[in-house]
Amino acid sequence: MLPSENRLRRREDFATAMRRGRRAGRPHLVVHLSSGTDPHPAGEPVSPPRAGFVVSKTVGNAVVRNRVLRRLRHLIRDRLFRLPAGSLVVVRALPGADDTAYDQLARELDAALERLLGGVRT
């Protein structure tokens, strides 16, 4: 489970990450990252990195989608420290993500984040 302050909930936050952010595609997932473009008012302190997930019906039925969502949530929780403060991340699962081994999903997520962060560690 992701901590409450690290969850992406609002529609406009998802839209910001997906439209204005950078994207890295892998065979079973696509990662969108919008760093430093927090859409909240300027008077608020910088928020921690937040993550959201998109697992559509093309991935499978409800049981399959929830399983994929739980896997992705667990994977991103362990990688939040790599993301800059105020960044928005959306992980979109593609068809076939359920048949993919957990370790393979982890490698794909790491590769996508590495590409998006440009090798910069924060």
Short mmCIF file of C-alpha atoms in Angstrom, two decimals:
data_model
loop_
_atom_site.label_atom_id
_atom_site.label_comp_id
_atom_site.label_asym_id
_atom_site.label_seq_id
_atom_site.Cartn_x
_atom_site.Cartn_y
_atom_site.Cartn_z
CA MET A 1 0.00 0.00 0.00
CA LEU A 2 1.25 3.46 -0.86
CA PRO A 3 1.30 6.08 1.91
CA SER A 4 -1.52 8.60 1.60
CA GLU A 5 0.78 11.51 0.76
CA ASN A 6 2.25 9.55 -2.17
CA ARG A 7 -1.04 8.72 -3.90
CA LEU A 8 -2.17 10.44 -7.06
CA ARG A 9 -5.93 10.96 -6.84
CA ARG A 10 -7.10 14.00 -8.76
CA ARG A 11 -7.96 13.83 -12.42
CA GLU A 12 -5.97 16.97 -13.21
CA ASP A 13 -2.87 15.44 -11.60
CA PHE A 14 -3.17 12.39 -13.87
CA ALA A 15 -3.70 14.71 -16.86
CA THR A 16 -0.65 16.80 -15.94
CA ALA A 17 1.59 13.77 -15.69
CA MET A 18 0.34 12.21 -18.91
CA ARG A 19 0.15 15.32 -21.09
CA ARG A 20 3.03 17.47 -19.89
CA GLY A 21 5.39 14.82 -18.60
CA ARG A 22 7.91 12.62 -20.32
CA ARG A 23 7.04 9.05 -21.29
CA ALA A 24 9.02 5.82 -21.39
CA GLY A 25 7.44 2.71 -22.87
CA ARG A 26 8.34 -0.88 -22.19
CA PRO A 27 6.70 -4.10 -23.45
CA HIS A 28 4.25 -4.40 -20.54
CA LEU A 29 4.00 -0.89 -19.12
CA VAL A 30 4.32 2.80 -19.91
CA VAL A 31 5.61 5.26 -17.31
CA HIS A 32 4.74 8.97 -17.45
CA LEU A 33 6.80 11.35 -15.29
CA SER A 34 6.19 15.03 -14.74
CA SER A 35 8.87 16.36 -12.43
CA GLY A 36 8.73 19.71 -10.71
CA THR A 37 5.46 20.80 -12.31
CA ASP A 38 3.21 20.52 -9.27
CA PRO A 39 -0.17 21.96 -10.38
CA HIS A 40 -1.10 23.11 -6.87
CA PRO A 41 -1.04 26.77 -5.77
CA ALA A 42 2.37 28.38 -5.35
CA GLY A 43 1.84 29.11 -1.65
CA GLU A 44 1.79 25.43 -0.73
CA PRO A 45 5.02 23.64 0.21
CA VAL A 46 6.48 21.23 -2.34
CA SER A 47 4.71 17.92 -2.11
CA PRO A 48 6.43 14.53 -2.00
CA PRO A 49 6.53 12.44 -5.18
CA ARG A 50 3.11 11.01 -5.98
CA ALA A 51 2.18 7.98 -8.08
CA GLY A 52 -0.99 6.79 -9.80
CA PHE A 53 -1.87 3.78 -11.89
CA VAL A 54 -3.96 3.06 -14.98
CA VAL A 55 -4.95 -0.56 -15.54
CA SER A 56 -7.64 -0.71 -18.21
CA LYS A 57 -10.01 -3.52 -19.17
CA THR A 58 -7.70 -4.52 -22.01
CA VAL A 59 -5.38 -5.99 -19.35
CA GLY A 60 -8.05 -8.42 -18.15
CA ASN A 61 -11.06 -8.86 -15.92
CA ALA A 62 -11.39 -7.26 -12.47
CA VAL A 63 -9.41 -9.97 -10.70
CA VAL A 64 -6.52 -9.67 -13.15
CA ARG A 65 -6.54 -5.85 -13.09
CA ASN A 66 -6.44 -5.77 -9.30
CA ARG A 67 -3.55 -8.25 -9.21
CA VAL A 68 -1.57 -6.12 -11.69
CA LEU A 69 -2.41 -2.98 -9.70
CA ARG A 70 -1.18 -4.53 -6.45
CA ARG A 71 2.08 -5.60 -8.09
CA LEU A 72 2.71 -2.16 -9.59
CA ARG A 73 1.82 -0.39 -6.36
CA HIS A 74 4.30 -2.53 -4.45
CA LEU A 75 7.02 -1.95 -7.04
CA ILE A 76 6.63 1.83 -7.13
CA ARG A 77 6.52 2.08 -3.32
CA ASP A 78 10.08 0.75 -3.15
CA ARG A 79 11.25 3.25 -5.79
CA LEU A 80 9.70 6.51 -4.53
CA PHE A 81 13.01 7.61 -3.00
CA ARG A 82 14.46 7.89 -6.53
CA LEU A 83 11.90 10.47 -7.64
CA PRO A 84 12.36 14.23 -7.20
CA ALA A 85 10.06 16.04 -4.75
CA GLY A 86 6.86 17.28 -6.35
CA SER A 87 7.02 14.83 -9.23
CA LEU A 88 3.96 13.05 -10.58
CA VAL A 89 4.25 9.49 -11.89
CA VAL A 90 1.60 7.52 -13.75
CA VAL A 91 2.26 3.85 -14.50
CA ARG A 92 0.01 2.46 -17.22
CA ALA A 93 -0.19 -1.33 -17.56
CA LEU A 94 -0.41 -2.81 -21.04
CA PRO A 95 -2.05 -6.07 -22.12
CA GLY A 96 0.10 -9.00 -21.09
CA ALA A 97 1.24 -7.40 -17.82
CA ASP A 98 -0.54 -10.11 -15.84
CA ASP A 99 1.35 -12.92 -17.57
CA THR A 100 4.66 -11.20 -16.87
CA ALA A 101 6.79 -12.36 -13.95
CA TYR A 102 7.13 -9.98 -11.01
CA ASP A 103 10.90 -9.67 -11.55
CA GLN A 104 10.39 -8.79 -15.22
CA LEU A 105 7.90 -6.04 -14.30
CA ALA A 106 10.43 -4.72 -11.78
CA ARG A 107 13.17 -4.62 -14.44
CA GLU A 108 10.87 -2.84 -16.90
CA LEU A 109 9.85 -0.27 -14.29
CA ASP A 110 13.49 0.33 -13.34
CA ALA A 111 14.50 0.76 -16.97
CA ALA A 112 11.66 3.21 -17.63
CA LEU A 113 12.46 5.27 -14.54
CA GLU A 114 16.17 5.27 -15.37
CA ARG A 115 15.40 6.60 -18.84
CA LEU A 116 13.04 9.28 -17.54
CA LEU A 117 15.35 10.45 -14.79
CA GLY A 118 18.27 10.56 -17.19
CA GLY A 119 20.62 8.80 -14.83
CA VAL A 120 20.21 11.57 -12.23
CA ARG A 121 19.82 10.26 -8.68
CA THR A 122 17.93 12.34 -6.14
#
